[in-house]
Every structure is written in structure tokens, then in C-alpha cells.
Amino acid sequence: MTQPARPEAADGDWHRVHPISPWVRGWVVLVAMLFFATQSFGEDMVRALMGAGDTQAARGLWISLAIYGGIFVVMLVIYYFSWRFTKYQLAEEQVLLDTGVIFRQHRRVRYDRVQAVDIRQPLLARIFGLAELKFEAADGGETAMQLSYIKEDEARVLRAEIMGRAAGIRAGVPPRQAAQQGAAAPSATEVGTEPGAGSGAERGAEPGSERGAEPGAGAVSAPEAGPGPDAPPSLMPEAPEQVMLQVPVGQMIGSLVLSTGMVVMVFILVVMVAGAAILDATVPQTGEDNWWRVLLFAMIPFAFSLVGYVWSGFNKGYNFTVATSPDGMRLRYGLLETSQQTVPPGRVQAVRIQQSLLWRPFGWYRVIVNVAGYGAATEGSGADKSVVLPVGLLEDVMRVLSVVAPDPGVEDAPEVITEGIVGAGDGNGFTCSPRRVWWLDPLTWRRNAYRSTSTMLMLRSGRLERHLVLLPHERIQSIGLHQGPLERRLGVATLRFHSTPGPVDARLHHADADVAARLYLEEAEIAAVSRRMRDRNQWMRTEELARFEQRARQAVDQQAVDQ
């Protein structure tokens, strides 16, 4: 890993972004100015050359040069002060960002409220070797902070440092001690003798851990001697990663072509052509008013939308790579604009596995999650922040679930997950809707089912597009029980389980009223107890880190066996 060009960026002092950052952010204005300047210069220069000795044409050329030169100087001044007044700091407990010249903005994000830190690189930033850091906070709204632009290597180091502090891992301090707020750092001897927090070799003997057996497994070893009071804080290196899977380009293109949105647009196109053919046969038109000409003009914007849909999905989902590291699941994707996203396992609130109708012959699935801090990002074509697997086989789904979802709480997890995705009716622990609601849900009443395990709630739904929602008990924030007039008549009810804002909507439709009431009471009590027992505000504490590394190793080993 290349060392950052400026390692002092996390030393607690104020630092500025890269000097050309304003130009990267405002390149559209610069290109527009150059375009209009070229048009104006061209006309004035042609008139000056064609009319040799024409003082009026020469005067117009010099006036144009003066005007656009003045505009360029003003842009230089504005961009300079924009860079001069943009600075950031990694303080002891929070990240600070100050921006603005006339209207000043002071933004603060505490480490314990940071949900994720992503690296984004637009095409122009990639050319100059720059990157943008995007901070997602616990408010669940828009991006809490954007630090643009800094050097790419520096961005990686800052992300590792911030994610480490947010996860409870401080540079040079074991996770268990770092998680104790306000506690003094123990000496090297105390760290080595504390049970469960020994050296790397001692920890490697713990069952199911192996954290000291292999270098780069994510273990944070205790320093031999504590730093002096005046010593600068050490940077946390970027955690090593292991690639779990990479979505093939052909599979990505096939999933876009066979997606529901593409099918709907092609269907509309066929209807338009058929309608034009019928009208041309029944109500013939001649000249410029014929129906095919009207159809052609109507299809132009529609064709642009169709091409844009495919290109957007391909551009965002190209080279989609899933890797694991001690700070969470890492996602890399993008063709022209690349993004590097880290999904901390402790921040995943809900998981949805879905399969569209045309994907079934190929065995393709998609995995979407609700992540605290990402907000209600709508699901679109290709990859967005909530998609952790845009398309993949069932084996790929299992590898991703081994990291983003906690232990399903059953011994035969693959069979139960498969039953939840493709099954119907009562079976393998699932309870479906009663037969009396078949006329309300003629296609999905046997698919609407649930199963509650010791760690999570599974909700199955959908016939044309299959859905399976996995909801950890401790992530359920509240539960709603709804019963309309027809549902009261049939003795059924609908349950909605509320999570953080996101594309995953957890609902159990038309369950038996007695079953729904019992599940409502039981799940409310289980969720309350689970929230008290599990504190994942700092998700990479010793116990969480050991479980995460074990699941990650199992997924990687399974991939090696499959290959």
C-alpha cells in the first residue's frame, strides 16, 4: 500500500484540501466560459483578419479579450478564497470541516455518530489523482459531510483512521480498551495480561478467532510501550482486505437487459409500435401527418431514456467487487466515476434478497440493505449505496449474508434461506397466510410467510418478484399492527416492522389475526431485550471483530472451494 503523501493529515491540526479542488468542483463553469469565449474570439478574430486595418474589428477583439480575461481573473480570486477558507481537522472526538467565504459553514461529526465513510472519484478527480470523502452520520438524512478533494492515498489513510475511531479501534490501542469511554490507556503489561486481550500469538489460540495466526487478519496488537505525552498520534493503516467476489461484466449487462424496468420500457415501446400500425391500417394518413412520423418523434425521447437507463446501470455497476476487511464489507464499483464504499456490519439494519421473474432461469439474485446513516435512498438501476450485490448466484448471496447478516440462529442456514427465497406454504419453520385470504392475494397468499429464529425475523413475500427480508431482532425499532375492514372480516392482519429509512420495507401481509397479535407481542419483547444486550455503537469491539472475521474467513474459504 502506497504511503500517503501527507501523513500529518490526521495529526489533530487544521489542514486544507488540494489547491486544484475548486477547479475540479467547478469545471462546468470553466468549460462553459471557454466555450463562449472561443465563440466570441472566433467571430471577432475572423472580422479582424478579413478587414485588415479595420480598427473597429480590432477594438472588438481586444474588448472581448478584456472581458473574458477579467472574468477569468475573478474566477481565480473566487477559487483561491474558496480553497483558502476550506479546511478540515481530525480532532480527538470529532471531524470538523469549515467552508465558505461570505457565508461561513462549520460542520461537525462525532466519531461515534459516523456510520460510514466512502471514497468517491469522478472522472476529472481520477485524472488528477484526487478523491472525495463522504461521511454518513446517524441522522439517516443526507450526507453529513463531504471533504473534496484530497489526494487519493491521503483519503484512504483518513478513511481508515476515521473508521477505526468510529469502530472503537484507536491506533495502537486494543479495541476493548478503546471502547471504554474516558478510561485511561493501560500499559503494555496490563494489556498483555488482560483475559481475551493478549498479544497476537495468544489471541490466535482463542477458539474460532485465529487473529494472531496470519498477518493482516485485522488484529490490532498492543504496543510495547505507550507513547509519550508529546508524541504525535499514529495513523491507522488501511485494513487489509480479501476479495470475496466480483460481478462479471456479462452478468451485469444481462441483469440490466432482463430487469423489470427494461421489460416495462420495451413493453411500452411494443405497444406504441402496435398502436401506430393499427391506426395506420384503420385511419390512414398521408404526407407529413402519417402515424409513423408521429411515432418516430414520440420514440426519440423514449429511446434516450432507454439508453440512459442501461448506461446508468452499467456505469455504476461496472467492476462491482465485494471484499471483506476488519472495518467491514468493502464495495468498489464504477466505470467513469468510481466509488469505494465500506458497509460496517454493525450498521446493517435490514437485508432484502430479491429475484425478478426473468432472472429465475439464470439463478440470479440481488441483495439490498438498510444501513444507518444512508437514509431513504431509493433503489435504481445498477448500484447505489444500499445495494451490496447487484446480481449474483445463490452462492454469492450466501457469501454476502455471512458478513452483512448476523448468525441466522439456525443450524441449516442455507436450506432455510433457500426456502425463504423460493419456497411457498408452511414448511421449514415458515408460517404463511391462511387459505381464506386466497381471493385477496390469489398469487401471493402462500408466499406471504414469516419465521422467527433466536437472532432474526425472516419475512417472505412476492410471486412474480420474490422477496426475503432478514431483520435482526435488535434492529427492530417499532412494530405496527394494521387491520382494514376486509381484513377484520376475514380475521387477518398486516404487521409492519420499522427499521431505519431505506429501500427495505419489512411487512407481513394478511397473517392470521391471532398469529399476528402473538407475533406482535413476542417480537416487541424480544427486540427490547436484544437491544439492551447488544451495543453496536462501536461495532468493532473485540467480540464483534472476532465474529466478523470468522464469518469473513468462512466466506472466503467457501469461495476458494467453489473455484
Coordinates of C-alpha atoms in Angstrom, one line a residue:
M1 CA 0.0 0.0 0.0
T2 CA 1.4 3.4 -1.0
Q3 CA 2.1 5.6 1.9
P4 CA 0.1 8.9 1.9
A5 CA 1.9 11.9 0.6
R6 CA 1.0 13.9 3.7
P7 CA 0.9 11.7 6.7
E8 CA 0.3 14.6 9.1
A9 CA -3.3 15.0 7.8
A10 CA -4.6 13.1 10.9
D11 CA -2.4 14.8 13.5
G12 CA -5.2 16.9 15.0
D13 CA -4.2 20.2 13.3
W14 CA -6.1 22.1 10.7
H15 CA -5.4 21.2 7.0
R16 CA -6.6 22.4 3.7
V17 CA -7.8 20.4 0.7
H18 CA -5.8 20.1 -2.5
P19 CA -5.2 23.5 -4.3
I20 CA -7.0 22.5 -7.5
S21 CA -10.1 21.3 -5.7
P22 CA -12.1 24.4 -6.6
W23 CA -11.3 23.8 -10.3
V24 CA -12.4 20.1 -10.1
R25 CA -15.6 21.1 -8.4
G26 CA -16.3 24.0 -10.8
W27 CA -15.1 22.5 -14.1
V28 CA -18.5 23.0 -15.7
V29 CA -18.3 26.8 -15.2
L30 CA -14.8 26.8 -16.6
V31 CA -15.8 24.8 -19.7
A32 CA -18.8 27.0 -20.3
M33 CA -16.7 30.1 -20.1
L34 CA -14.1 28.7 -22.5
F35 CA -16.9 27.7 -24.9
F36 CA -18.4 31.2 -25.0
A37 CA -15.0 32.8 -25.1
T38 CA -14.0 30.7 -28.1
Q39 CA -17.2 31.5 -29.9
S40 CA -16.7 35.2 -29.3
F41 CA -13.0 35.2 -30.1
G42 CA -13.6 33.3 -33.3
E43 CA -16.1 35.8 -34.6
D44 CA -14.0 38.9 -33.6
M45 CA -10.8 37.3 -35.0
V46 CA -12.4 36.5 -38.3
R47 CA -13.7 40.0 -38.6
A48 CA -10.3 41.5 -37.7
L49 CA -8.5 39.3 -40.2
M50 CA -11.0 39.8 -43.0
G51 CA -11.0 43.5 -42.6
A52 CA -7.3 44.3 -42.4
G53 CA -6.8 47.7 -40.9
D54 CA -10.4 47.8 -39.6
T55 CA -9.9 49.4 -36.2
Q56 CA -13.5 48.6 -35.2
A57 CA -13.0 44.9 -35.6
A58 CA -9.6 45.0 -33.8
R59 CA -11.2 47.0 -31.0
G60 CA -13.9 44.4 -30.6
L61 CA -11.3 41.7 -30.4
W62 CA -9.5 43.5 -27.6
I63 CA -12.7 44.2 -25.8
S64 CA -13.6 40.5 -25.9
L65 CA -10.2 39.6 -24.6
A66 CA -10.5 42.1 -21.8
I67 CA -14.0 40.9 -20.7
Y68 CA -13.2 37.2 -20.7
G69 CA -9.8 37.9 -19.1
G70 CA -11.5 39.8 -16.4
I71 CA -14.0 37.0 -15.8
F72 CA -11.1 34.5 -15.6
V73 CA -9.3 36.7 -13.1
V74 CA -12.5 36.9 -11.0
M75 CA -12.8 33.1 -11.1
L76 CA -9.2 32.8 -10.0
V77 CA -9.8 35.0 -7.0
I78 CA -13.1 33.2 -6.1
Y79 CA -11.5 29.8 -6.4
Y80 CA -8.5 30.9 -4.4
F81 CA -10.5 32.2 -1.4
S82 CA -12.8 29.1 -1.7
W83 CA -9.7 26.9 -1.3
R84 CA -8.2 29.2 1.4
F85 CA -11.3 29.1 3.6
T86 CA -11.9 25.3 3.2
K87 CA -10.1 23.4 5.9
Y88 CA -10.6 20.2 8.0
Q89 CA -9.4 18.7 11.2
L90 CA -9.5 15.3 12.9
A91 CA -9.9 16.3 16.5
E92 CA -10.0 14.0 19.5
E93 CA -13.7 13.2 19.4
Q94 CA -15.0 14.6 16.1
V95 CA -14.3 15.6 12.5
L96 CA -14.5 19.3 11.7
L97 CA -15.0 21.0 8.3
D98 CA -15.1 24.8 7.7
T99 CA -16.1 26.1 4.3
G100 CA -17.4 29.3 2.8
V101 CA -16.1 32.8 2.2
I102 CA -19.1 35.2 2.7
F103 CA -21.4 32.6 4.3
R104 CA -19.3 30.5 6.6
Q105 CA -20.3 26.9 7.4
H106 CA -18.9 25.0 10.4
R107 CA -19.8 21.3 10.2
R108 CA -19.0 18.8 13.0
V109 CA -19.5 15.0 13.0
R110 CA -18.6 12.9 16.1
Y111 CA -16.8 9.7 15.6
D112 CA -19.4 7.7 17.5
R113 CA -22.1 9.0 15.1
V114 CA -20.2 8.1 11.9
Q115 CA -21.9 5.3 10.1
A116 CA -19.7 5.0 7.0
V117 CA -17.0 6.9 5.1
D118 CA -17.0 6.4 1.4
I119 CA -14.4 7.4 -1.2
R120 CA -15.8 8.8 -4.5
Q121 CA -13.7 9.7 -7.6
P122 CA -15.3 11.4 -10.5
L123 CA -13.5 11.2 -13.8
L124 CA -11.7 14.5 -13.6
A125 CA -10.7 13.8 -10.0
R126 CA -9.2 10.4 -11.1
I127 CA -7.2 12.2 -13.8
F128 CA -5.5 14.4 -11.1
G129 CA -5.3 11.5 -8.6
L130 CA -7.8 13.1 -6.2
A131 CA -10.7 11.7 -4.2
E132 CA -13.7 12.9 -2.2
L133 CA -14.6 11.6 1.3
K134 CA -18.3 11.3 2.1
F135 CA -19.4 10.9 5.7
E136 CA -22.7 9.3 6.6
A137 CA -23.9 10.1 10.1
A138 CA -26.6 8.5 12.3
D139 CA -29.3 11.1 11.5
G140 CA -30.3 9.0 8.5
G141 CA -30.7 12.0 6.2
E142 CA -28.5 13.4 3.6
T143 CA -24.7 13.0 3.5
A144 CA -23.4 14.6 6.7
M145 CA -20.1 15.9 5.3
Q146 CA -18.2 16.0 2.1
L147 CA -14.5 16.5 2.0
S148 CA -13.4 17.3 -1.6
Y149 CA -10.8 17.0 -2.8
I150 CA -7.7 15.5 -1.3
K151 CA -5.0 13.1 -2.6
E152 CA -6.2 9.6 -3.1
D153 CA -3.7 8.0 -0.8
E154 CA -4.4 10.5 1.8
A155 CA -8.1 9.9 1.5
R156 CA -7.5 6.1 2.1
V157 CA -5.5 6.8 5.2
L158 CA -8.0 9.3 6.6
R159 CA -10.9 6.9 5.9
A160 CA -9.1 4.1 7.8
E161 CA -8.3 6.4 10.7
I162 CA -11.9 7.7 11.0
M163 CA -13.5 4.3 10.6
G164 CA -11.1 2.9 13.2
R165 CA -12.0 5.6 15.7
A166 CA -15.7 5.2 14.9
A167 CA -15.5 1.4 15.3
G168 CA -13.8 1.7 18.7
I169 CA -10.3 0.9 17.4
R170 CA -7.7 3.5 18.2
A171 CA -4.3 3.4 16.6
G172 CA -2.0 1.4 18.8
V173 CA -4.8 0.6 21.4
P174 CA -6.7 -2.7 21.6
P175 CA -10.4 -2.4 20.8
R176 CA -11.6 -3.4 24.3
Q177 CA -9.6 -0.5 25.9
A178 CA -10.5 1.9 23.2
A179 CA -14.2 1.2 23.7
Q180 CA -14.1 2.3 27.3
Q181 CA -15.0 5.9 27.1
G182 CA -12.9 8.2 29.3
A183 CA -10.8 5.3 30.6
A184 CA -7.0 5.7 30.7
A185 CA -5.0 3.6 28.3
P186 CA -3.4 0.6 30.1
S187 CA 0.2 -0.1 30.0
A188 CA 1.7 -2.8 27.7
T189 CA 2.0 -5.3 30.6
E190 CA -1.7 -4.7 31.6
V191 CA -2.8 -5.2 28.0
G192 CA -0.9 -8.4 27.6
T193 CA -2.3 -9.9 30.8
E194 CA -5.9 -9.0 30.4
P195 CA -8.0 -12.0 29.6
G196 CA -9.1 -12.1 26.0
A197 CA -6.9 -9.1 25.1
G198 CA -3.4 -10.6 25.0
S199 CA -0.8 -10.5 22.3
G200 CA -1.4 -11.6 18.7
A201 CA 0.0 -15.1 19.4
E202 CA -2.1 -15.5 22.5
R203 CA -5.2 -14.4 20.8
G204 CA -4.6 -16.8 17.9
A205 CA -5.2 -19.6 20.3
E206 CA -8.8 -18.5 21.0
P207 CA -11.4 -20.7 19.5
G208 CA -12.8 -19.5 16.2
S209 CA -10.5 -16.5 16.2
E210 CA -7.1 -17.1 14.6
R211 CA -6.5 -13.3 14.8
G212 CA -2.8 -13.7 15.6
A213 CA -2.1 -16.6 13.2
E214 CA -2.0 -14.7 9.9
P215 CA -0.6 -11.3 9.3
G216 CA -3.1 -8.8 8.1
A217 CA -6.1 -10.5 9.6
G218 CA -7.3 -7.3 11.2
A219 CA -5.8 -7.8 14.7
V220 CA -4.6 -4.7 16.5
S221 CA -1.7 -5.6 18.6
A222 CA -0.7 -3.8 21.8
P223 CA 2.3 -1.5 21.6
E224 CA 5.4 -2.4 23.5
A225 CA 5.5 0.9 25.2
G226 CA 3.0 3.7 25.4
P227 CA 3.7 6.9 23.6
G228 CA 4.9 9.9 25.4
P229 CA 2.6 12.8 26.2
D230 CA 4.1 15.0 23.4
A231 CA 4.2 12.2 20.8
P232 CA 2.1 12.8 17.7
P233 CA -0.8 10.4 17.2
S234 CA 0.0 7.5 14.9
L235 CA -2.1 6.9 11.8
M236 CA -4.1 3.8 11.5
P237 CA -3.1 2.0 8.3
E238 CA -5.8 0.9 5.9
A239 CA -7.0 -2.5 7.0
P240 CA -6.1 -5.4 4.6
E241 CA -8.9 -6.9 2.6
Q242 CA -9.8 -10.2 1.0
V243 CA -11.9 -10.2 -2.2
M244 CA -15.0 -12.3 -1.9
L245 CA -16.4 -12.0 -5.3
Q246 CA -16.5 -9.8 -8.5
V247 CA -19.6 -9.5 -10.7
P248 CA -18.8 -10.5 -14.3
V249 CA -19.5 -7.8 -16.9
G250 CA -21.6 -10.1 -18.9
Q251 CA -23.8 -10.9 -15.9
M252 CA -24.2 -7.3 -15.1
I253 CA -25.3 -6.5 -18.7
G254 CA -27.7 -9.4 -18.7
S255 CA -29.3 -8.4 -15.4
L256 CA -29.9 -4.9 -16.8
V257 CA -31.4 -6.2 -20.1
L258 CA -33.7 -8.6 -18.1
S259 CA -34.5 -6.2 -15.3
T260 CA -38.1 -5.2 -14.6
G261 CA -37.6 -1.6 -15.6
M262 CA -36.2 -2.7 -19.0
V263 CA -39.1 -5.1 -19.6
V264 CA -41.6 -2.4 -18.8
M265 CA -40.0 0.1 -21.2
V266 CA -39.7 -2.5 -24.0
F267 CA -43.4 -3.4 -23.5
I268 CA -44.4 0.3 -23.8
L269 CA -42.3 0.5 -27.0
V270 CA -44.1 -2.5 -28.5
V271 CA -47.5 -1.1 -27.6
M272 CA -46.6 2.2 -29.3
V273 CA -45.5 0.4 -32.5
A274 CA -48.6 -1.8 -32.5
G275 CA -50.8 1.2 -31.9
A276 CA -49.2 3.1 -34.8
A277 CA -49.6 0.1 -37.1
I278 CA -53.3 -0.3 -36.1
L279 CA -54.0 3.4 -36.6
D280 CA -52.2 3.4 -39.9
A281 CA -54.3 0.5 -41.1
T282 CA -57.7 1.8 -39.9
V283 CA -57.2 5.6 -40.2
P284 CA -54.6 6.0 -43.0
Q285 CA -52.8 9.3 -43.1
T286 CA -50.6 10.7 -46.0
G287 CA -47.9 13.2 -46.2
E288 CA -46.3 14.7 -43.1
D289 CA -49.2 13.7 -40.9
N290 CA -48.8 9.9 -41.2
W291 CA -48.8 7.9 -38.0
W292 CA -45.3 6.5 -38.4
R293 CA -43.8 10.0 -38.4
V294 CA -45.7 10.8 -35.2
L295 CA -44.5 7.6 -33.7
L296 CA -40.9 8.4 -34.6
F297 CA -41.0 11.8 -32.9
A298 CA -42.6 10.1 -29.8
M299 CA -39.9 7.4 -29.7
I300 CA -36.9 9.8 -29.7
P301 CA -37.2 10.8 -26.1
F302 CA -38.2 7.3 -25.1
A303 CA -35.1 5.9 -26.8
F304 CA -32.9 8.3 -25.0
S305 CA -34.5 7.2 -21.7
L306 CA -33.9 3.6 -22.6
V307 CA -30.3 4.1 -23.5
G308 CA -29.8 6.3 -20.4
Y309 CA -31.3 3.6 -18.1
V310 CA -28.9 0.9 -19.5
W311 CA -25.8 3.2 -19.4
S312 CA -26.5 4.4 -15.9
G313 CA -26.8 0.9 -14.6
F314 CA -23.7 -0.3 -16.4
N315 CA -21.6 2.8 -15.5
K316 CA -22.5 2.4 -11.8
G317 CA -22.3 -1.4 -11.6
Y318 CA -19.2 -2.0 -13.7
N319 CA -16.4 -3.9 -12.0
F320 CA -18.6 -4.4 -8.9
T321 CA -16.2 -6.0 -6.3
V322 CA -17.1 -7.2 -2.8
A323 CA -14.3 -7.6 -0.3
T324 CA -14.0 -8.1 3.4
S325 CA -11.8 -6.3 5.9
P326 CA -11.7 -5.8 9.6
D327 CA -13.6 -2.5 9.2
G328 CA -16.5 -4.0 7.3
M329 CA -17.5 -5.0 3.8
R330 CA -15.9 -3.0 1.1
L331 CA -17.6 -2.3 -2.2
R332 CA -15.9 -0.9 -5.3
Y333 CA -17.7 -0.1 -8.5
G334 CA -18.0 2.3 -11.3
L335 CA -16.6 2.9 -14.8
L336 CA -16.2 6.7 -15.3
E337 CA -16.9 7.6 -11.7
T338 CA -15.5 5.1 -9.2
S339 CA -16.8 4.7 -5.7
Q340 CA -15.3 2.8 -2.7
Q341 CA -17.8 2.1 -0.1
T342 CA -17.5 0.5 3.3
V343 CA -20.5 -1.1 4.9
P344 CA -19.9 -1.8 8.6
P345 CA -21.6 -5.0 9.7
G346 CA -22.8 -3.4 12.9
R347 CA -24.7 -0.7 11.0
V348 CA -26.7 -3.0 8.8
Q349 CA -30.3 -2.7 9.9
A350 CA -32.2 -5.0 7.5
V351 CA -31.4 -7.2 4.5
R352 CA -33.6 -8.0 1.4
I353 CA -32.9 -10.7 -1.1
Q354 CA -34.9 -10.4 -4.3
Q355 CA -35.3 -12.2 -7.6
S356 CA -37.2 -10.9 -10.6
L357 CA -39.2 -13.2 -12.9
L358 CA -36.8 -13.1 -15.8
W359 CA -33.8 -13.8 -13.6
R360 CA -35.0 -17.2 -12.4
P361 CA -33.7 -19.3 -15.4
F362 CA -30.2 -17.9 -14.7
G363 CA -30.4 -18.2 -10.9
W364 CA -29.7 -14.5 -10.3
Y365 CA -30.4 -12.6 -7.1
R366 CA -29.9 -9.1 -5.7
V367 CA -29.1 -8.2 -2.1
I368 CA -30.1 -4.8 -0.7
V369 CA -29.6 -3.5 2.8
N370 CA -30.8 -0.7 5.1
V371 CA -27.7 1.0 6.6
A372 CA -28.0 3.5 9.4
G373 CA -27.0 6.9 8.0
Y374 CA -27.7 6.2 4.4
G375 CA -31.3 7.5 4.6
A376 CA -34.2 6.6 2.4
A377 CA -32.1 6.2 -0.8
T378 CA -34.4 5.0 -3.5
E379 CA -33.4 1.9 -5.4
G380 CA -32.5 2.5 -9.0
S381 CA -30.8 0.8 -11.9
G382 CA -27.3 -0.5 -11.3
A383 CA -25.7 0.0 -7.9
D384 CA -26.5 2.6 -5.3
K385 CA -25.4 2.9 -1.7
S386 CA -27.9 0.3 -0.5
V387 CA -27.0 -2.4 -3.0
V388 CA -24.3 -4.8 -1.7
L389 CA -24.8 -7.3 -4.5
P390 CA -26.4 -6.0 -7.8
V391 CA -26.6 -9.5 -9.3
G392 CA -25.2 -12.9 -8.3
L393 CA -25.8 -16.6 -7.9
L394 CA -27.1 -18.2 -4.7
E395 CA -23.6 -19.0 -3.6
D396 CA -22.7 -15.3 -3.9
V397 CA -25.7 -14.4 -1.8
M398 CA -24.7 -16.8 0.9
R399 CA -21.2 -15.2 1.0
V400 CA -22.6 -11.7 1.3
L401 CA -25.1 -12.8 4.0
S402 CA -22.2 -14.4 6.0
V403 CA -20.9 -10.9 6.5
V404 CA -23.8 -8.4 6.5
A405 CA -26.3 -10.5 8.4
P406 CA -25.7 -11.9 11.9
D407 CA -26.0 -15.6 12.6
P408 CA -29.4 -16.7 11.3
G409 CA -29.9 -18.6 14.5
V410 CA -30.5 -22.0 12.8
E411 CA -28.1 -24.9 12.1
D412 CA -29.3 -25.5 8.5
A413 CA -29.0 -21.8 7.4
P414 CA -28.5 -22.4 3.6
E415 CA -31.7 -24.6 3.5
V416 CA -33.7 -22.1 5.5
I417 CA -32.5 -19.1 3.4
T418 CA -33.3 -21.1 0.2
E419 CA -36.7 -22.0 1.4
G420 CA -37.3 -18.3 2.3
I421 CA -36.4 -17.2 -1.2
V422 CA -38.1 -19.8 -3.5
G423 CA -40.4 -21.7 -1.1
A424 CA -44.2 -21.4 -0.7
G425 CA -46.7 -22.5 2.0
D426 CA -45.9 -23.8 5.5
G427 CA -42.6 -25.5 5.6
N428 CA -39.1 -25.3 7.2
G429 CA -40.4 -23.3 10.1
F430 CA -42.3 -20.7 8.0
T431 CA -45.9 -19.8 8.7
C432 CA -47.9 -18.5 5.7
S433 CA -51.3 -16.7 5.4
P434 CA -54.5 -18.7 5.9
R435 CA -56.3 -20.2 2.9
R436 CA -59.3 -18.0 3.4
V437 CA -57.4 -14.9 2.0
W438 CA -56.7 -16.5 -1.4
W439 CA -59.2 -14.2 -3.1
L440 CA -57.4 -11.2 -1.7
D441 CA -53.9 -12.4 -2.6
P442 CA -54.5 -15.1 -5.3
L443 CA -50.8 -15.1 -6.3
T444 CA -49.0 -14.4 -3.1
W445 CA -51.0 -15.8 -0.2
R446 CA -48.9 -18.9 0.0
R447 CA -45.7 -16.8 -0.3
N448 CA -46.6 -14.4 2.5
A449 CA -44.9 -16.0 5.5
Y450 CA -42.6 -15.5 8.4
R451 CA -40.2 -17.4 10.6
S452 CA -38.7 -16.1 13.8
T453 CA -35.3 -17.5 15.0
S454 CA -33.2 -16.8 18.0
T455 CA -31.4 -13.9 16.2
M456 CA -33.6 -12.6 13.5
L457 CA -37.0 -12.4 11.8
M458 CA -37.5 -13.7 8.3
L459 CA -40.3 -12.3 6.1
R460 CA -41.1 -13.9 2.8
S461 CA -43.3 -12.3 0.1
G462 CA -43.8 -11.8 -3.7
R463 CA -44.7 -14.2 -6.5
L464 CA -43.5 -12.5 -9.7
E465 CA -40.7 -10.9 -7.9
R466 CA -39.6 -12.9 -4.9
H467 CA -38.5 -11.1 -1.7
L468 CA -36.9 -12.4 1.5
V469 CA -36.3 -9.8 4.3
L470 CA -33.9 -10.6 7.1
L471 CA -34.4 -8.4 10.1
P472 CA -32.2 -8.8 13.3
H473 CA -34.3 -8.6 16.4
E474 CA -32.2 -5.8 18.0
R475 CA -32.7 -3.6 14.8
I476 CA -36.5 -3.5 15.1
Q477 CA -37.3 0.0 16.3
S478 CA -41.1 -0.4 16.5
I479 CA -44.0 -2.6 15.2
G480 CA -47.3 -1.6 13.7
L481 CA -50.4 -3.8 13.5
H482 CA -52.9 -2.8 10.8
Q483 CA -56.3 -4.3 10.1
G484 CA -58.7 -2.9 7.5
P485 CA -62.5 -3.7 7.1
L486 CA -61.9 -6.7 4.8
E487 CA -59.1 -7.9 7.0
R488 CA -61.3 -7.8 10.0
R489 CA -64.0 -9.7 8.1
L490 CA -61.5 -12.4 7.2
G491 CA -59.8 -12.4 10.6
V492 CA -56.3 -11.4 9.3
A493 CA -54.0 -8.5 9.9
T494 CA -50.8 -6.9 8.5
L495 CA -47.7 -6.3 10.5
R496 CA -45.1 -3.7 9.7
F497 CA -41.7 -3.8 11.3
H498 CA -40.0 -0.4 11.3
S499 CA -36.3 0.0 10.7
T500 CA -34.1 2.9 9.7
P501 CA -35.0 4.7 6.5
G502 CA -34.0 2.7 3.4
P503 CA -35.3 0.7 0.5
V504 CA -36.0 -2.4 2.6
D505 CA -39.6 -2.4 3.8
A506 CA -40.4 -5.2 6.3
R507 CA -44.1 -6.2 6.2
L508 CA -46.0 -9.4 6.8
H509 CA -49.3 -9.2 4.8
H510 CA -52.5 -10.9 5.8
A511 CA -51.4 -13.1 8.6
D512 CA -54.0 -14.8 10.8
A513 CA -55.2 -12.3 13.4
D514 CA -54.3 -14.4 16.4
V515 CA -50.9 -15.3 14.9
A516 CA -50.2 -11.6 14.1
A517 CA -51.2 -10.5 17.7
R518 CA -49.0 -13.2 19.2
L519 CA -46.0 -12.2 16.9
Y520 CA -46.6 -8.6 17.7
L521 CA -46.2 -9.1 21.5
E522 CA -43.4 -11.6 21.2
E523 CA -41.3 -9.6 18.8
A524 CA -41.7 -6.4 20.8
E525 CA -40.4 -8.1 23.9
I526 CA -37.6 -9.9 22.0
A527 CA -36.5 -6.7 20.3
A528 CA -36.4 -4.8 23.5
V529 CA -34.2 -7.4 25.2
S530 CA -32.0 -7.8 22.2
R531 CA -31.3 -4.0 22.0
R532 CA -30.3 -4.0 25.7
M533 CA -28.0 -7.0 25.3
R534 CA -26.2 -5.8 22.1
D535 CA -24.5 -2.4 22.0
R536 CA -23.0 -2.0 18.5
N537 CA -22.4 1.8 18.6
Q538 CA -18.7 0.8 18.3
W539 CA -19.2 -2.3 16.1
M540 CA -15.6 -3.5 16.1
R541 CA -15.1 -4.3 19.7
T542 CA -13.2 -7.5 20.5
E543 CA -16.3 -9.8 20.4
E544 CA -17.8 -8.2 17.3
L545 CA -14.5 -8.2 15.5
A546 CA -13.9 -11.9 16.2
R547 CA -17.3 -12.9 14.9
F548 CA -17.0 -10.8 11.8
E549 CA -13.5 -12.2 11.0
Q550 CA -14.8 -15.7 11.4
R551 CA -17.7 -15.2 9.1
A552 CA -15.4 -13.4 6.5
R553 CA -12.9 -16.2 6.6
Q554 CA -15.6 -18.8 6.1
A555 CA -17.0 -16.9 3.1
V556 CA -13.5 -16.6 1.5
D557 CA -12.7 -20.2 2.2
Q558 CA -16.0 -21.3 0.6
Q559 CA -15.2 -19.2 -2.5
A560 CA -11.8 -20.9 -2.8
V561 CA -13.5 -24.4 -2.5
D562 CA -16.1 -23.4 -5.2
Q563 CA -13.4 -22.3 -7.6

